[in-house]
Amino acid sequence: MRKTDWTKYYQSPFKTAAVTRKITCTAIMKMLKKHIHGLKGLSLIELGGANSAFFEVFIRELEPCSYTIIDNNCAGLEKTRQKIRPGDHVHLLNRDLLTWQPDIPEADLVISTGLIEHFDLRGTAGMIRAHFDLAKPEGHVLMTFPTPTVMYRTARIIAEQLGMWIFHDE
């Protein structure tokens, strides 16, 4: 199975991403606000968050006391670095989450969007475990992955037929 070329993706995101990211972000923020009391000022870790589609919203809405983004793609991390403003309390770590032994404090909230579906069965189990290993005992974990809605299936079928589908390992 071919792997997704994340550097290429970060240089030119898939065309439907602008729409789907807004839908996903709205759903995530609604869920977080509903289920987590005292949301502002939490510590946050985003796994696979290079060039995070939600970075600005998380900074604005959550006002995290610390926000650590962990990914193994330098190009995506550099795109995130360019968005960081003084006072954002953001730390970027270039790590392979399947082999890395965490050496950072646990967080109140550990999140990933569209990460766990890019691994084989063993890798997926490792990714899920990584989320919980990085969360505080009373912390929260949120993982999202593509849901085969009509919109998703239609976009994927069209992209595959046009030879434009790039998420080969999904």
PDB file of C-alpha atoms in Angstrom:
ATOM      1  CA  MET A   1       0.000   0.000   0.000  1.00  0.00           C
ATOM      2  CA  ARG A   2       1.342   3.455  -0.925  1.00  0.00           C
ATOM      3  CA  LYS A   3       1.611   5.981   1.875  1.00  0.00           C
ATOM      4  CA  THR A   4       0.181   9.458   1.793  1.00  0.00           C
ATOM      5  CA  ASP A   5       2.784  12.046   0.748  1.00  0.00           C
ATOM      6  CA  TRP A   6       2.131  14.540   3.535  1.00  0.00           C
ATOM      7  CA  THR A   7       4.687  17.072   2.320  1.00  0.00           C
ATOM      8  CA  LYS A   8       2.890  17.238  -1.031  1.00  0.00           C
ATOM      9  CA  TYR A   9      -0.461  17.477   0.747  1.00  0.00           C
ATOM     10  CA  TYR A  10       0.682  20.364   2.971  1.00  0.00           C
ATOM     11  CA  GLN A  11       1.921  22.234  -0.110  1.00  0.00           C
ATOM     12  CA  SER A  12      -1.476  21.861  -1.811  1.00  0.00           C
ATOM     13  CA  PRO A  13      -4.320  20.485   0.363  1.00  0.00           C
ATOM     14  CA  PHE A  14      -7.005  18.370  -1.249  1.00  0.00           C
ATOM     15  CA  LYS A  15      -9.656  20.583  -2.877  1.00  0.00           C
ATOM     16  CA  THR A  16     -12.544  19.548  -0.610  1.00  0.00           C
ATOM     17  CA  ALA A  17     -10.492  20.195   2.554  1.00  0.00           C
ATOM     18  CA  ALA A  18     -11.650  23.809   2.914  1.00  0.00           C
ATOM     19  CA  VAL A  19     -15.267  22.674   3.230  1.00  0.00           C
ATOM     20  CA  THR A  20     -14.736  19.541   5.289  1.00  0.00           C
ATOM     21  CA  ARG A  21     -12.371  21.275   7.721  1.00  0.00           C
ATOM     22  CA  LYS A  22     -15.001  23.897   8.564  1.00  0.00           C
ATOM     23  CA  ILE A  23     -17.627  21.224   9.166  1.00  0.00           C
ATOM     24  CA  THR A  24     -15.258  19.160  11.324  1.00  0.00           C
ATOM     25  CA  CYS A  25     -14.035  22.175  13.291  1.00  0.00           C
ATOM     26  CA  THR A  26     -17.578  23.299  14.069  1.00  0.00           C
ATOM     27  CA  ALA A  27     -18.496  19.791  15.252  1.00  0.00           C
ATOM     28  CA  ILE A  28     -15.350  19.481  17.390  1.00  0.00           C
ATOM     29  CA  MET A  29     -15.828  22.836  19.085  1.00  0.00           C
ATOM     30  CA  LYS A  30     -19.512  22.148  19.743  1.00  0.00           C
ATOM     31  CA  MET A  31     -18.679  18.788  21.314  1.00  0.00           C
ATOM     32  CA  LEU A  32     -15.834  20.173  23.427  1.00  0.00           C
ATOM     33  CA  LYS A  33     -17.968  23.041  24.731  1.00  0.00           C
ATOM     34  CA  LYS A  34     -20.762  20.634  25.603  1.00  0.00           C
ATOM     35  CA  HIS A  35     -18.669  18.027  27.408  1.00  0.00           C
ATOM     36  CA  ILE A  36     -15.679  19.783  28.961  1.00  0.00           C
ATOM     37  CA  HIS A  37     -16.292  22.342  31.682  1.00  0.00           C
ATOM     38  CA  GLY A  38     -13.605  24.972  32.148  1.00  0.00           C
ATOM     39  CA  LEU A  39     -12.440  24.505  28.577  1.00  0.00           C
ATOM     40  CA  LYS A  40     -10.302  27.640  28.409  1.00  0.00           C
ATOM     41  CA  GLY A  41      -6.769  27.407  29.709  1.00  0.00           C
ATOM     42  CA  LEU A  42      -6.387  23.639  29.406  1.00  0.00           C
ATOM     43  CA  SER A  43      -3.163  22.012  28.260  1.00  0.00           C
ATOM     44  CA  LEU A  44      -3.579  20.589  24.756  1.00  0.00           C
ATOM     45  CA  ILE A  45      -1.660  18.051  22.691  1.00  0.00           C
ATOM     46  CA  GLU A  46      -2.528  17.579  19.033  1.00  0.00           C
ATOM     47  CA  LEU A  47      -1.138  14.403  17.482  1.00  0.00           C
ATOM     48  CA  GLY A  48      -0.459  14.452  13.774  1.00  0.00           C
ATOM     49  CA  GLY A  49      -1.162  18.162  13.888  1.00  0.00           C
ATOM     50  CA  ALA A  50       1.373  19.515  11.414  1.00  0.00           C
ATOM     51  CA  ASN A  51      -0.242  22.398   9.531  1.00  0.00           C
ATOM     52  CA  SER A  52      -3.280  21.872  11.748  1.00  0.00           C
ATOM     53  CA  ALA A  53      -6.545  22.880  10.142  1.00  0.00           C
ATOM     54  CA  PHE A  54      -7.791  23.840  13.594  1.00  0.00           C
ATOM     55  CA  PHE A  55      -4.769  25.672  15.021  1.00  0.00           C
ATOM     56  CA  GLU A  56      -6.195  29.185  14.902  1.00  0.00           C
ATOM     57  CA  VAL A  57      -9.583  28.077  16.272  1.00  0.00           C
ATOM     58  CA  PHE A  58      -7.986  26.105  19.121  1.00  0.00           C
ATOM     59  CA  ILE A  59      -5.813  29.105  20.053  1.00  0.00           C
ATOM     60  CA  ARG A  60      -8.732  31.543  19.891  1.00  0.00           C
ATOM     61  CA  GLU A  61     -11.481  29.412  21.450  1.00  0.00           C
ATOM     62  CA  LEU A  62      -9.553  27.278  23.952  1.00  0.00           C
ATOM     63  CA  GLU A  63      -6.795  29.730  24.930  1.00  0.00           C
ATOM     64  CA  PRO A  64      -4.621  26.760  25.979  1.00  0.00           C
ATOM     65  CA  CYS A  65      -2.016  27.291  28.693  1.00  0.00           C
ATOM     66  CA  SER A  66       0.171  25.037  26.547  1.00  0.00           C
ATOM     67  CA  TYR A  67      -0.388  23.588  23.098  1.00  0.00           C
ATOM     68  CA  THR A  68       1.978  20.877  21.883  1.00  0.00           C
ATOM     69  CA  ILE A  69       1.761  19.678  18.297  1.00  0.00           C
ATOM     70  CA  ILE A  70       3.498  16.404  17.526  1.00  0.00           C
ATOM     71  CA  ASP A  71       4.069  15.211  13.973  1.00  0.00           C
ATOM     72  CA  ASN A  72       6.887  13.698  11.929  1.00  0.00           C
ATOM     73  CA  ASN A  73       6.504  15.958   8.891  1.00  0.00           C
ATOM     74  CA  CYS A  74       8.929  18.886   8.840  1.00  0.00           C
ATOM     75  CA  ALA A  75       7.136  20.770   6.046  1.00  0.00           C
ATOM     76  CA  GLY A  76       3.833  20.692   7.918  1.00  0.00           C
ATOM     77  CA  LEU A  77       5.445  21.684  11.201  1.00  0.00           C
ATOM     78  CA  GLU A  78       7.126  24.620   9.481  1.00  0.00           C
ATOM     79  CA  LYS A  79       3.753  25.797   8.134  1.00  0.00           C
ATOM     80  CA  THR A  80       2.456  25.712  11.707  1.00  0.00           C
ATOM     81  CA  ARG A  81       5.541  27.538  13.001  1.00  0.00           C
ATOM     82  CA  GLN A  82       4.709  30.407  10.641  1.00  0.00           C
ATOM     83  CA  LYS A  83       1.274  30.787  12.282  1.00  0.00           C
ATOM     84  CA  ILE A  84       2.528  30.973  15.872  1.00  0.00           C
ATOM     85  CA  ARG A  85       2.329  34.383  17.517  1.00  0.00           C
ATOM     86  CA  PRO A  86       4.133  35.508  20.674  1.00  0.00           C
ATOM     87  CA  GLY A  87       2.158  34.364  23.695  1.00  0.00           C
ATOM     88  CA  ASP A  88       0.500  31.387  21.987  1.00  0.00           C
ATOM     89  CA  HIS A  89       2.359  28.879  24.245  1.00  0.00           C
ATOM     90  CA  VAL A  90       2.858  26.489  21.316  1.00  0.00           C
ATOM     91  CA  HIS A  91       5.525  23.793  21.187  1.00  0.00           C
ATOM     92  CA  LEU A  92       6.241  21.805  18.026  1.00  0.00           C
ATOM     93  CA  LEU A  93       7.790  18.347  18.251  1.00  0.00           C
ATOM     94  CA  ASN A  94       9.046  16.415  15.244  1.00  0.00           C
ATOM     95  CA  ARG A  95       8.497  12.826  16.406  1.00  0.00           C
ATOM     96  CA  ASP A  96       7.413   9.465  15.010  1.00  0.00           C
ATOM     97  CA  LEU A  97       4.477   8.689  17.281  1.00  0.00           C
ATOM     98  CA  LEU A  98       4.812   4.942  16.752  1.00  0.00           C
ATOM     99  CA  THR A  99       8.364   4.782  18.118  1.00  0.00           C
ATOM    100  CA  TRP A 100       8.633   7.854  20.349  1.00  0.00           C
ATOM    101  CA  GLN A 101       8.759   7.424  24.106  1.00  0.00           C
ATOM    102  CA  PRO A 102       6.869  10.434  25.524  1.00  0.00           C
ATOM    103  CA  ASP A 103       9.040  12.787  27.552  1.00  0.00           C
ATOM    104  CA  ILE A 104       6.577  15.652  27.948  1.00  0.00           C
ATOM    105  CA  PRO A 105       3.924  16.394  30.581  1.00  0.00           C
ATOM    106  CA  GLU A 106       0.520  14.817  30.115  1.00  0.00           C
ATOM    107  CA  ALA A 107      -2.245  17.093  28.873  1.00  0.00           C
ATOM    108  CA  ASP A 108      -5.815  17.885  29.819  1.00  0.00           C
ATOM    109  CA  LEU A 109      -6.899  17.273  26.221  1.00  0.00           C
ATOM    110  CA  VAL A 110      -5.256  15.081  23.577  1.00  0.00           C
ATOM    111  CA  ILE A 111      -6.734  15.341  20.111  1.00  0.00           C
ATOM    112  CA  SER A 112      -6.171  14.130  16.585  1.00  0.00           C
ATOM    113  CA  THR A 113      -8.183  14.678  13.440  1.00  0.00           C
ATOM    114  CA  GLY A 114      -7.758  12.316  10.532  1.00  0.00           C
ATOM    115  CA  LEU A 115      -4.717  10.514  11.910  1.00  0.00           C
ATOM    116  CA  ILE A 116      -5.531   7.000  13.073  1.00  0.00           C
ATOM    117  CA  GLU A 117      -6.932   5.775   9.753  1.00  0.00           C
ATOM    118  CA  HIS A 118      -3.510   6.072   8.081  1.00  0.00           C
ATOM    119  CA  PHE A 119      -2.010   3.034   9.813  1.00  0.00           C
ATOM    120  CA  ASP A 120      -2.293  -0.715   9.613  1.00  0.00           C
ATOM    121  CA  LEU A 121      -4.075  -2.547  12.439  1.00  0.00           C
ATOM    122  CA  ARG A 122      -1.025  -2.612  14.714  1.00  0.00           C
ATOM    123  CA  GLY A 123      -0.161   1.015  13.982  1.00  0.00           C
ATOM    124  CA  THR A 124      -3.746   2.104  14.640  1.00  0.00           C
ATOM    125  CA  ALA A 125      -3.658   0.380  18.035  1.00  0.00           C
ATOM    126  CA  GLY A 126      -0.368   2.154  18.787  1.00  0.00           C
ATOM    127  CA  MET A 127      -1.802   5.526  17.792  1.00  0.00           C
ATOM    128  CA  ILE A 128      -4.860   5.053  19.983  1.00  0.00           C
ATOM    129  CA  ARG A 129      -2.635   4.019  22.895  1.00  0.00           C
ATOM    130  CA  ALA A 130      -0.443   7.114  22.355  1.00  0.00           C
ATOM    131  CA  HIS A 131      -3.463   9.372  22.854  1.00  0.00           C
ATOM    132  CA  PHE A 132      -4.262   7.855  26.228  1.00  0.00           C
ATOM    133  CA  ASP A 133      -0.603   7.702  27.301  1.00  0.00           C
ATOM    134  CA  LEU A 134      -0.355  11.471  26.781  1.00  0.00           C
ATOM    135  CA  ALA A 135      -3.602  12.357  28.573  1.00  0.00           C
ATOM    136  CA  LYS A 136      -3.730  13.163  32.267  1.00  0.00           C
ATOM    137  CA  PRO A 137      -5.624  10.575  34.353  1.00  0.00           C
ATOM    138  CA  GLU A 138      -8.702  12.833  34.412  1.00  0.00           C
ATOM    139  CA  GLY A 139      -7.993  14.233  30.953  1.00  0.00           C
ATOM    140  CA  HIS A 140      -9.932  13.954  27.723  1.00  0.00           C
ATOM    141  CA  VAL A 141      -9.102  12.259  24.425  1.00  0.00           C
ATOM    142  CA  LEU A 142     -10.739  13.096  21.098  1.00  0.00           C
ATOM    143  CA  MET A 143      -9.938  11.227  17.878  1.00  0.00           C
ATOM    144  CA  THR A 144     -11.745  11.842  14.622  1.00  0.00           C
ATOM    145  CA  PHE A 145     -11.541   9.914  11.384  1.00  0.00           C
ATOM    146  CA  PRO A 146     -13.410  10.091   8.082  1.00  0.00           C
ATOM    147  CA  THR A 147     -17.006   8.986   8.219  1.00  0.00           C
ATOM    148  CA  PRO A 148     -18.312   7.610   4.925  1.00  0.00           C
ATOM    149  CA  THR A 149     -21.046  10.196   4.509  1.00  0.00           C
ATOM    150  CA  VAL A 150     -22.582  10.788   1.107  1.00  0.00           C
ATOM    151  CA  MET A 151     -20.394  13.903   0.685  1.00  0.00           C
ATOM    152  CA  TYR A 152     -17.218  11.993   1.632  1.00  0.00           C
ATOM    153  CA  ARG A 153     -17.980   8.992  -0.587  1.00  0.00           C
ATOM    154  CA  THR A 154     -18.886  11.215  -3.538  1.00  0.00           C
ATOM    155  CA  ALA A 155     -15.736  13.330  -3.229  1.00  0.00           C
ATOM    156  CA  ARG A 156     -13.560  10.248  -2.856  1.00  0.00           C
ATOM    157  CA  ILE A 157     -15.092   8.393  -5.820  1.00  0.00           C
ATOM    158  CA  ILE A 158     -14.674  11.438  -8.068  1.00  0.00           C
ATOM    159  CA  ALA A 159     -11.105  12.019  -6.889  1.00  0.00           C
ATOM    160  CA  GLU A 160     -10.190   8.352  -7.392  1.00  0.00           C
ATOM    161  CA  GLN A 161     -11.682   8.327 -10.895  1.00  0.00           C
ATOM    162  CA  LEU A 162      -9.735  11.468 -11.787  1.00  0.00           C
ATOM    163  CA  GLY A 163      -6.525  10.048 -10.306  1.00  0.00           C
ATOM    164  CA  MET A 164      -6.466  12.833  -7.702  1.00  0.00           C
ATOM    165  CA  TRP A 165      -6.983  10.789  -4.512  1.00  0.00           C
ATOM    166  CA  ILE A 166      -3.812  11.087  -2.441  1.00  0.00           C
ATOM    167  CA  PHE A 167      -4.753   9.370   0.815  1.00  0.00           C
ATOM    168  CA  HIS A 168      -3.614   5.940  -0.347  1.00  0.00           C
ATOM    169  CA  ASP A 169      -3.169   4.563   3.172  1.00  0.00           C
ATOM    170  CA  GLU A 170      -6.605   5.591   4.439  1.00  0.00           C
TER     171      GLU A 170
END
